[in-house]
mmCIF file of C-alpha atoms in Angstrom:
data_model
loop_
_atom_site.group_PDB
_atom_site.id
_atom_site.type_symbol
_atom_site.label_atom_id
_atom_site.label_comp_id
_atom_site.label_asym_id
_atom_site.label_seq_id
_atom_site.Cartn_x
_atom_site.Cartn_y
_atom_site.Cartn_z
ATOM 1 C CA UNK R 28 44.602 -33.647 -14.728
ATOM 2 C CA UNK R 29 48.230 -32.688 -14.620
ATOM 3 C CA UNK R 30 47.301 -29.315 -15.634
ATOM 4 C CA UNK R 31 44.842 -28.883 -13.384
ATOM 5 C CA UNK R 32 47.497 -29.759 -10.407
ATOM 6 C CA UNK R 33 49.741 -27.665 -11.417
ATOM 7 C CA UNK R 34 47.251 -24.733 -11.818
ATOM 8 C CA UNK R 35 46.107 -25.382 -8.454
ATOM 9 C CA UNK R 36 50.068 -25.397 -6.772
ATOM 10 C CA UNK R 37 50.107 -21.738 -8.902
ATOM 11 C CA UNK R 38 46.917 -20.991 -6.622
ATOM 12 C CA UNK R 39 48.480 -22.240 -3.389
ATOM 13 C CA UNK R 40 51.812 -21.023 -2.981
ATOM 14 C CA UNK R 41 53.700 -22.732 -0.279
ATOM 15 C CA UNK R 42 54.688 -21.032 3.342
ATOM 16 C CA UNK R 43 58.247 -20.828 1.485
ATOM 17 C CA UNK R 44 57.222 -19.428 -1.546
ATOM 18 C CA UNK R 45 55.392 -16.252 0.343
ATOM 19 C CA UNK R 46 57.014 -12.483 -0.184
ATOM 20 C CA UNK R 47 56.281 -10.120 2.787
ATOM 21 C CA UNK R 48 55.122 -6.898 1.924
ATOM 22 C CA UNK R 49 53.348 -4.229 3.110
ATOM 23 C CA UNK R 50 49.699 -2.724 2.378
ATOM 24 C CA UNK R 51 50.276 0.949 1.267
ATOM 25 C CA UNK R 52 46.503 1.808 0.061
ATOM 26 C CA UNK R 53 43.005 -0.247 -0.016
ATOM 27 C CA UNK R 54 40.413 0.353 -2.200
ATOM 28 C CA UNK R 55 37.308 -2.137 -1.855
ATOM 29 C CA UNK R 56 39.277 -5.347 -1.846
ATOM 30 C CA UNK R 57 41.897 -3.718 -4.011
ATOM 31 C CA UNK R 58 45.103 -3.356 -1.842
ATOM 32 C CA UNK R 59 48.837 -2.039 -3.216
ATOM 33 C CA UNK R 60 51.810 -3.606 -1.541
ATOM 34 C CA UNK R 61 54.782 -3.016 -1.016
ATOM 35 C CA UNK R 62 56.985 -5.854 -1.613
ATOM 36 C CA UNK R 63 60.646 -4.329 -1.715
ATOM 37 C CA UNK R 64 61.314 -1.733 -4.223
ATOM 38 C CA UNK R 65 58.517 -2.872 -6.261
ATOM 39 C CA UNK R 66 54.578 -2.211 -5.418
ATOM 40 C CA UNK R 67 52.249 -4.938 -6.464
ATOM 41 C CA UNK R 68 48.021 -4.794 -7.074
ATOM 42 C CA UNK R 69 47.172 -7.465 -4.472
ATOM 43 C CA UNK R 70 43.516 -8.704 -3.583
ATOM 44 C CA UNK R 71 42.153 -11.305 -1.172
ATOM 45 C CA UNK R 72 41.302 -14.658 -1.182
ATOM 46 C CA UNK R 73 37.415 -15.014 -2.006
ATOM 47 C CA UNK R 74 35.530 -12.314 -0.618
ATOM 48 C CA UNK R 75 37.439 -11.668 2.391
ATOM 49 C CA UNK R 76 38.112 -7.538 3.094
ATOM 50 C CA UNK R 77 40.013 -8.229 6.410
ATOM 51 C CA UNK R 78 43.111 -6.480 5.262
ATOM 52 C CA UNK R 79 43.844 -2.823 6.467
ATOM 53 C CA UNK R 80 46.488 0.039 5.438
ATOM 54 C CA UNK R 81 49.912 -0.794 7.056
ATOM 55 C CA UNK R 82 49.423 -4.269 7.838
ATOM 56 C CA UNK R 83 52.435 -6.417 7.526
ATOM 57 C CA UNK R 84 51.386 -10.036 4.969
ATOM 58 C CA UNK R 85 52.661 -12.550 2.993
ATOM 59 C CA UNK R 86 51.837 -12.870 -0.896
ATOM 60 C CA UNK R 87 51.629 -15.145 -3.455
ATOM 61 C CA UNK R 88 52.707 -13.628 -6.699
ATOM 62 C CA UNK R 89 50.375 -14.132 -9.778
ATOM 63 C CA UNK R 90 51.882 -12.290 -12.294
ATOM 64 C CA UNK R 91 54.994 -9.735 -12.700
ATOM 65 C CA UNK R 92 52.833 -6.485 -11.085
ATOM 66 C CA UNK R 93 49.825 -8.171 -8.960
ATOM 67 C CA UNK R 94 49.297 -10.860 -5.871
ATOM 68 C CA UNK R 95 47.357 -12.284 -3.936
ATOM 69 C CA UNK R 96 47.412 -11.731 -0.253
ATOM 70 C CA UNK R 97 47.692 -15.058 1.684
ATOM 71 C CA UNK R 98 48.161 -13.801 4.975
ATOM 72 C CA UNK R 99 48.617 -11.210 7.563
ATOM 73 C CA UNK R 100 51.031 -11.061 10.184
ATOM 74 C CA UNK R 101 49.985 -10.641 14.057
ATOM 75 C CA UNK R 102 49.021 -6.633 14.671
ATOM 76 C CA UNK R 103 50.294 -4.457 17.041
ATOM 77 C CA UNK R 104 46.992 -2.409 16.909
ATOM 78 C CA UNK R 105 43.926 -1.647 14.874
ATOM 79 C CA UNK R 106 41.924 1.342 14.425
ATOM 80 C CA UNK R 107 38.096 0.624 12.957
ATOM 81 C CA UNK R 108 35.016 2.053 13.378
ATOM 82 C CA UNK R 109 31.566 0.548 12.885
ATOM 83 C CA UNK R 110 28.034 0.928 12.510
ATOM 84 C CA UNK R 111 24.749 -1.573 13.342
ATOM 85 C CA UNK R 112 25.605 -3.371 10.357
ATOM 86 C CA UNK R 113 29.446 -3.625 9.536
ATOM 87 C CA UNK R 114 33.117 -2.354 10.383
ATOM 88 C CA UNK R 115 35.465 -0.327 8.663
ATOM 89 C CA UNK R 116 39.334 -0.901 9.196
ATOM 90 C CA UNK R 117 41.067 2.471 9.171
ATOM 91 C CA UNK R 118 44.443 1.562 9.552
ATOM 92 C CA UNK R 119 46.969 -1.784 11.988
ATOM 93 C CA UNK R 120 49.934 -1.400 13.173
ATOM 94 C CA UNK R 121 50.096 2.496 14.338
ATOM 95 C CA UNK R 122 51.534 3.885 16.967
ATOM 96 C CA UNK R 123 49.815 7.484 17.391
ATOM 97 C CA UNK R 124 46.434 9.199 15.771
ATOM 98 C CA UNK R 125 46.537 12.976 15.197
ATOM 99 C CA UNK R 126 42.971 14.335 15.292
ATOM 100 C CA UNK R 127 43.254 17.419 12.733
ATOM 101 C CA UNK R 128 40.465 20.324 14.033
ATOM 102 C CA UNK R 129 40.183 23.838 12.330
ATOM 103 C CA UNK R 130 39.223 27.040 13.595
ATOM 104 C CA UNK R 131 36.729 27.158 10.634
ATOM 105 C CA UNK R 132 35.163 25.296 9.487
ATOM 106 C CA UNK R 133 33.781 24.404 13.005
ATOM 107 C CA UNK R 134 34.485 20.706 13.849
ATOM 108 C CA UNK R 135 32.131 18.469 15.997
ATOM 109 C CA UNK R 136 33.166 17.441 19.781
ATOM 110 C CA UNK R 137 31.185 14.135 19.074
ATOM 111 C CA UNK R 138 33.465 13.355 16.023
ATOM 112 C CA UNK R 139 36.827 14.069 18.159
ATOM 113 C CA UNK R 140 36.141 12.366 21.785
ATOM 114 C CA UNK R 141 34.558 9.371 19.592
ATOM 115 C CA UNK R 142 37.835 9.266 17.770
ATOM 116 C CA UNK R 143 40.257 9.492 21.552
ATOM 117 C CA UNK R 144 37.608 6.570 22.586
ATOM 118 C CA UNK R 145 38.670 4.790 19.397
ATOM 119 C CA UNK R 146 42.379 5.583 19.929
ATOM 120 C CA UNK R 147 42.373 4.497 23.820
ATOM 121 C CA UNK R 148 40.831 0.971 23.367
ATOM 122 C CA UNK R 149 43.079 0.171 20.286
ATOM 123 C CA UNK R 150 46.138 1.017 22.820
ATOM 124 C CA UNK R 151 46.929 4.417 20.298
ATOM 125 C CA UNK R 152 48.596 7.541 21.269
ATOM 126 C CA UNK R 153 46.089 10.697 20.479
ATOM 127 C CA UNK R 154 47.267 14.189 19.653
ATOM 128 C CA UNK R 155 45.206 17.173 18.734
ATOM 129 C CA UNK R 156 46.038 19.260 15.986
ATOM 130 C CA UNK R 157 44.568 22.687 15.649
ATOM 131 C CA UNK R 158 45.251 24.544 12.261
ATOM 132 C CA UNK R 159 44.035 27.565 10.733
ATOM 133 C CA UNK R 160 45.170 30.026 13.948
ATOM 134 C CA UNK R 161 46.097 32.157 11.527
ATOM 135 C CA UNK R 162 42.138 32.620 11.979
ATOM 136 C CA UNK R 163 42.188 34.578 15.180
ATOM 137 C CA UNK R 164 38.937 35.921 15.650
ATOM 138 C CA UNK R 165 37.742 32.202 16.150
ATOM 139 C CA UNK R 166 41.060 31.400 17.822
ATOM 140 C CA UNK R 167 39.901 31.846 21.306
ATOM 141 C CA UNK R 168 36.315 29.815 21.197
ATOM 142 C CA UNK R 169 38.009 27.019 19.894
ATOM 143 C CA UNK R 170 41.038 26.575 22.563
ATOM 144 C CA UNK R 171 38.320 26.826 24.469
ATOM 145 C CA UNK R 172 36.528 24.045 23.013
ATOM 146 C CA UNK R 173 39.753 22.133 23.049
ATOM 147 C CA UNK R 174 40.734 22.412 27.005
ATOM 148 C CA UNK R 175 38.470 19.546 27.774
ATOM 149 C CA UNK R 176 40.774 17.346 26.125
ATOM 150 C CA UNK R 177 43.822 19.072 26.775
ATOM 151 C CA UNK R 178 42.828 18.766 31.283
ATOM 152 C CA UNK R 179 42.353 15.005 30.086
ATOM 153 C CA UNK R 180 45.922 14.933 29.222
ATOM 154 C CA UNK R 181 45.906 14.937 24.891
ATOM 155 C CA UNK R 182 48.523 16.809 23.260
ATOM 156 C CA UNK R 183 47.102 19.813 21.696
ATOM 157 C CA UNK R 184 49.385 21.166 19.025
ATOM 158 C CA UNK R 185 48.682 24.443 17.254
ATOM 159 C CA UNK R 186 50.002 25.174 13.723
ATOM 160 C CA UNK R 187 48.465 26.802 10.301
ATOM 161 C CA UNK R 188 49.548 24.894 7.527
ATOM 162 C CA UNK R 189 48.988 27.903 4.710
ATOM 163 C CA UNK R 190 49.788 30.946 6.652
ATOM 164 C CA UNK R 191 53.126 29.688 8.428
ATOM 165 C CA UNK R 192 54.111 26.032 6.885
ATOM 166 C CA UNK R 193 57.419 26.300 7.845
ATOM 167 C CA UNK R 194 56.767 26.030 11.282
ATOM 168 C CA UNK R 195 53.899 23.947 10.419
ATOM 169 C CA UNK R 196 56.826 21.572 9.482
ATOM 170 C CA UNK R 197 59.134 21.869 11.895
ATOM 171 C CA UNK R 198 56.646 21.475 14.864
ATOM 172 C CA UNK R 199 55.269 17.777 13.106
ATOM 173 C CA UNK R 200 58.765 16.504 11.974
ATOM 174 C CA UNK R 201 59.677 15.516 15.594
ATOM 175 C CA UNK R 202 56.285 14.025 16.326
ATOM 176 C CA UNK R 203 56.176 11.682 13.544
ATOM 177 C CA UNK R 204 59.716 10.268 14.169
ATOM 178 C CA UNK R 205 60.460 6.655 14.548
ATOM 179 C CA UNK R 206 56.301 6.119 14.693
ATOM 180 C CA UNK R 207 53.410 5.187 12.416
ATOM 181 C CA UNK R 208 50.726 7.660 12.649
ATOM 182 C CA UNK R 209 47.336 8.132 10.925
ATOM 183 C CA UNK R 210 45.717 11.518 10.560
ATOM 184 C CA UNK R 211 41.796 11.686 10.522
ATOM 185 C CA UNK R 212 39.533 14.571 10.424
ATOM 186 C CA UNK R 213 36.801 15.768 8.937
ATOM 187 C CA UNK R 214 36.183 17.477 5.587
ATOM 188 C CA UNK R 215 37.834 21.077 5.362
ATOM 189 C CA UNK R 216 39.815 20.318 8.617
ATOM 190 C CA UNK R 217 43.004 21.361 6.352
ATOM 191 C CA UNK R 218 44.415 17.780 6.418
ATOM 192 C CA UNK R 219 45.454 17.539 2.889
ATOM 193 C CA UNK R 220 47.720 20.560 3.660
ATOM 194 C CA UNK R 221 49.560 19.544 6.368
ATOM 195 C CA UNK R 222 50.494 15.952 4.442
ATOM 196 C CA UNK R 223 51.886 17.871 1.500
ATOM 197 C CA UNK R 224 53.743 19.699 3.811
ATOM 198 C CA UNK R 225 55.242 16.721 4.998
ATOM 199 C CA UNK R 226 54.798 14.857 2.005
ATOM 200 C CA UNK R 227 56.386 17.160 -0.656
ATOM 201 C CA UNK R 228 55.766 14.503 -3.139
ATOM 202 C CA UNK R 229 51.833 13.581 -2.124
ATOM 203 C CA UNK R 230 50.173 14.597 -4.987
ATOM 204 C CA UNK R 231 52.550 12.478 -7.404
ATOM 205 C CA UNK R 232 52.487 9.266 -5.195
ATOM 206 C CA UNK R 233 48.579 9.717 -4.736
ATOM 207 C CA UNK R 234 47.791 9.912 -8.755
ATOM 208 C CA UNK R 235 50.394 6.794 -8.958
ATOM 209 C CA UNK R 236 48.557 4.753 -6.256
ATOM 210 C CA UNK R 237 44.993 5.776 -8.220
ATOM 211 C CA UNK R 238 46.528 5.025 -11.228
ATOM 212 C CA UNK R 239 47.367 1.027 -9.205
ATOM 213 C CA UNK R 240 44.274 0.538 -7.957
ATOM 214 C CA UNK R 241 42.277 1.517 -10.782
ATOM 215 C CA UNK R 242 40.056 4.344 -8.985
ATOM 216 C CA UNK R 243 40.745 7.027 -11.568
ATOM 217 C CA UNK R 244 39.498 10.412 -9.946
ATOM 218 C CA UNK R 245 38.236 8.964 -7.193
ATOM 219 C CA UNK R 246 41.937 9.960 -5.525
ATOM 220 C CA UNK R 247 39.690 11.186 -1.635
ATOM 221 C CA UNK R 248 38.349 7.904 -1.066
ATOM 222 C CA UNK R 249 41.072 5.619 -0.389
ATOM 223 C CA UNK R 250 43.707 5.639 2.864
ATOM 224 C CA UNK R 251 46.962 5.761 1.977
ATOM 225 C CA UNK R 252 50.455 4.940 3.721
ATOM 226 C CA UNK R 253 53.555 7.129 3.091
ATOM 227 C CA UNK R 254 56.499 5.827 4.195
ATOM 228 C CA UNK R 255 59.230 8.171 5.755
ATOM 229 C CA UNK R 256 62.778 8.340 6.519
ATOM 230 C CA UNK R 257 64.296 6.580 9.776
ATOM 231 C CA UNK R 258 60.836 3.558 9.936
ATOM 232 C CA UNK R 259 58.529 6.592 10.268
ATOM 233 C CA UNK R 260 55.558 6.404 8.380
ATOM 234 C CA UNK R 261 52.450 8.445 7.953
ATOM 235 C CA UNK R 262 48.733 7.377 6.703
ATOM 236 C CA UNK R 263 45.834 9.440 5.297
ATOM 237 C CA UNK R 264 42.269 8.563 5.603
ATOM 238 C CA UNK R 265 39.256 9.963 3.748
ATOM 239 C CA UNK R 266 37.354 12.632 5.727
ATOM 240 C CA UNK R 267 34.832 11.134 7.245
ATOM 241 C CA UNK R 268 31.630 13.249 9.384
ATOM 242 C CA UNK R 269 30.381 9.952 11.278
ATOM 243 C CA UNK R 270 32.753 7.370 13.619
ATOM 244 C CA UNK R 271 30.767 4.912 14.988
ATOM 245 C CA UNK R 272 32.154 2.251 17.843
ATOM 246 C CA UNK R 273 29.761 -0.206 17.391
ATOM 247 C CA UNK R 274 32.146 -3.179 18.187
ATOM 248 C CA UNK R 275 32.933 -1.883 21.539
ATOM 249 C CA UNK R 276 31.415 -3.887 24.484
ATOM 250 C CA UNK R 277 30.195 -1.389 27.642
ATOM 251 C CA UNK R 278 32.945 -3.097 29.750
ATOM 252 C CA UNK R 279 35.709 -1.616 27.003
ATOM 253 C CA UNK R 280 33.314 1.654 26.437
ATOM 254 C CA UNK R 281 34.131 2.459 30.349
ATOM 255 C CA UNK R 282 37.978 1.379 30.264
ATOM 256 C CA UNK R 283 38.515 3.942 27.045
ATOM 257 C CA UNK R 284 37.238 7.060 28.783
ATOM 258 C CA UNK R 285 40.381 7.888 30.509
ATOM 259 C CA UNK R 286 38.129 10.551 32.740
ATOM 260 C CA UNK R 287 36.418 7.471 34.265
ATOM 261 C CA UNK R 288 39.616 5.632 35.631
ATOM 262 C CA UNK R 289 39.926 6.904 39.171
ATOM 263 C CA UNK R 290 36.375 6.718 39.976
ATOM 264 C CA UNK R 291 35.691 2.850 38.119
ATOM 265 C CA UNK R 292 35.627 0.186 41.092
ATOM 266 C CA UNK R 293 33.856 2.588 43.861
ATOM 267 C CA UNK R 294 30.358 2.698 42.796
ATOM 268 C CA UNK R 295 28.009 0.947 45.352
ATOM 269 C CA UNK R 296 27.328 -1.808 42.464
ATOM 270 C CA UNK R 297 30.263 -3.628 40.868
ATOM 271 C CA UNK R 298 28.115 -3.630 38.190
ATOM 272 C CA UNK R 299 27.102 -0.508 37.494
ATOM 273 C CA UNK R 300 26.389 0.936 33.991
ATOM 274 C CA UNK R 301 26.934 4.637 35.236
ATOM 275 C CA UNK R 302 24.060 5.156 34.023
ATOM 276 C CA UNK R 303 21.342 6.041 36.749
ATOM 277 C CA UNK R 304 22.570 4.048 39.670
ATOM 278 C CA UNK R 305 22.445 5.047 43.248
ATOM 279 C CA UNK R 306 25.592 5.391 44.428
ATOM 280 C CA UNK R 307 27.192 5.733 41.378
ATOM 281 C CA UNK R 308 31.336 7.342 42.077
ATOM 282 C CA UNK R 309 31.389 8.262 38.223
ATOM 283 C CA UNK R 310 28.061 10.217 38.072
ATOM 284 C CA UNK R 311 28.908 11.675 41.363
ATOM 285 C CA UNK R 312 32.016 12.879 39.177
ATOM 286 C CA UNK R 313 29.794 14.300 36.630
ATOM 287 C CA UNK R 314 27.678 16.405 39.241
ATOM 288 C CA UNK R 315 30.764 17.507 40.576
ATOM 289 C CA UNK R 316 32.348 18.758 37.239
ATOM 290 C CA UNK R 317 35.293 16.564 37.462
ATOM 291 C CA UNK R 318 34.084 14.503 34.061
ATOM 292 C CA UNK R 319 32.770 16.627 31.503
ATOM 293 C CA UNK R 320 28.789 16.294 31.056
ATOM 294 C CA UNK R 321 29.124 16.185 27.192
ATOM 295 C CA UNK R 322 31.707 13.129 27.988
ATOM 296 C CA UNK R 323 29.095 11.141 30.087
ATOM 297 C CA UNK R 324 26.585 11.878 27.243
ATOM 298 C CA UNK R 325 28.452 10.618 24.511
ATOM 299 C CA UNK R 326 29.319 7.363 26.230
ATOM 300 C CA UNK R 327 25.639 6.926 27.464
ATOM 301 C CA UNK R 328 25.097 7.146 23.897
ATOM 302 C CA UNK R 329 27.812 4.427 22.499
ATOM 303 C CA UNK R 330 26.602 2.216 25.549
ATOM 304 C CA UNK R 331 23.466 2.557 23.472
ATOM 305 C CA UNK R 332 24.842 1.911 20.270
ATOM 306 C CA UNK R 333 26.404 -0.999 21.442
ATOM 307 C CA UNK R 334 23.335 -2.337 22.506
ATOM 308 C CA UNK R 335 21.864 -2.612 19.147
ATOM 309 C CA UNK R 336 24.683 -4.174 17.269
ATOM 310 C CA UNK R 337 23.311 -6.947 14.912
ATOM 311 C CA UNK R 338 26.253 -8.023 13.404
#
């Protein structure tokens, strides 16, 4: 019996007995922490997979190298996406998202604007980052491409991470200063290059944080937090084609299009859908090219989506 108490006070740690620490990579329900100068192989109680990449929690250790995560502290934001069936936590606590595009390979417009949605209901800055101009034959179509966002007031910022990376440097250093960002893109977007740019030592610290978490090759499909000089940190996410904003109710959907704003409150319903109402001031918009059709079609579509959530 005494054993067993004891075993069980091992289990339970006490409020006082808890080491802050912070979650530098997730795998499954594999996380690595932080915890000082020392990173520890942490996993959640039972099945719970709440925990995401920079949260701030409080461990109980188990043994010299590993924990178990007990609790997390109270977010300043959270990025996720999510399908009909479940969510996926991309990273808490940042303060900016950097939306990596190429030249070539050609990215997708529904990727990026679901992405700004994304970043503008979590309360996230959003930058655009164009690489490969180095391409220039393709240079032109795709500023093109990018000048819807850019009238809607995103940062577009052009570098080439291969042909100039010196510059490439210089022109991310000051953006990432003081903040927590997370870069997303899709495959072949040059991501990877621009983080060892910034990153000398990427490579290394990825194969160590594989090594941790027991993924062996599998070093793309994990995010991972690098921490920086002067509280600045930066986090890599897998590329992903698909972003899906499941969780987001229609009320939220119309608050994260920052196109809609001046035009939400003067449609002849207060409850319209801006859908195919009479009198609607944000369709009028549309007709009038002062919101981009391809913006009104993507969030008819996550109004959709958000219909059929069944989780």
């Amino acid at each position: 019996m005494g054993v067993r108490k004891h075993a069980a006070a091992r289990q339970r740690a006490t409020p006082d007995a808890l080491e802050p620490g912070l979650v530098i990579a997730a795998h499954g329900r594999h996380y690595l922490v932080q915890s000082g100068e020392e990173k520890l192989h942490c996993v959640t109680r039972g099945k719970k997979s709440d925990v995401a990449v920079g949260d701030r929690i409080r461990l109980a250790r188990t043994s010299a190298d590993q924990g178990v995560i007990e609790s997390i502290d109270e977010r300043k934001t959270l990025l996720y996406r999510s399908d009909q069936y479940k969510s996926k936590l991309l990273a808490a606590n940042v303060d900016q998202l950097f939306i990596v595009v190429a030249t070539e390979p050609s990215f997708t417009d529904d990727l990026v604007s679901r992405a700004l949605v994304a970043a503008e209901s979590a309360g996230v800055a959003a930058h655009l980052i164009l690489n490969k101009t180095d391409i220039t034959e393709a240079l032109p179509k795709t500023r093109e491409r990018l000048q819807v966002y850019a009238r809607l007031g995103y940062p577009v910022h052009e570098v080439s991470a291969k042909a100039h990376p010196d510059d490439t440097r210089a022109a991310f250093l000051p953006l990432l200063e003081g903040k927590s960002t997370i870069l997303i893109g899709q495959s072949g977007m040059g991501k990877s290059s621009i983080i060892n740019l910034i990153i000398p030592d990427a490579d290394i610290a990825t194969r160590e944080i594989s090594a941790a978490l027991d993924t062996g090759k599998h070093t793309t499909t994990f995010t991972r937090l690098y921490q920086m000089e002067g509280e600045a940190s930066i986090i890599d996410s897998p590329g992903f084609q698909e972003f899906g904003l499941y969780q987001l109710s229609e009320g939220m959907l119309e608050r994260a299009f920052r196109d809609f704003t001046p035009y939400l409150g003067k449609c002849r319903f207060y409850n319209c859908h801006h859908l195919n109402e009479p009198g609607c001031a944000v369709l009028e918009a549309v007709q009038a090219g002062e919101i981009a059709g391809l913006r009104h079609q993507l969030y008819a579509q996550l109004v959709h989506e958000s219909s059929q959530t069944l989780y």
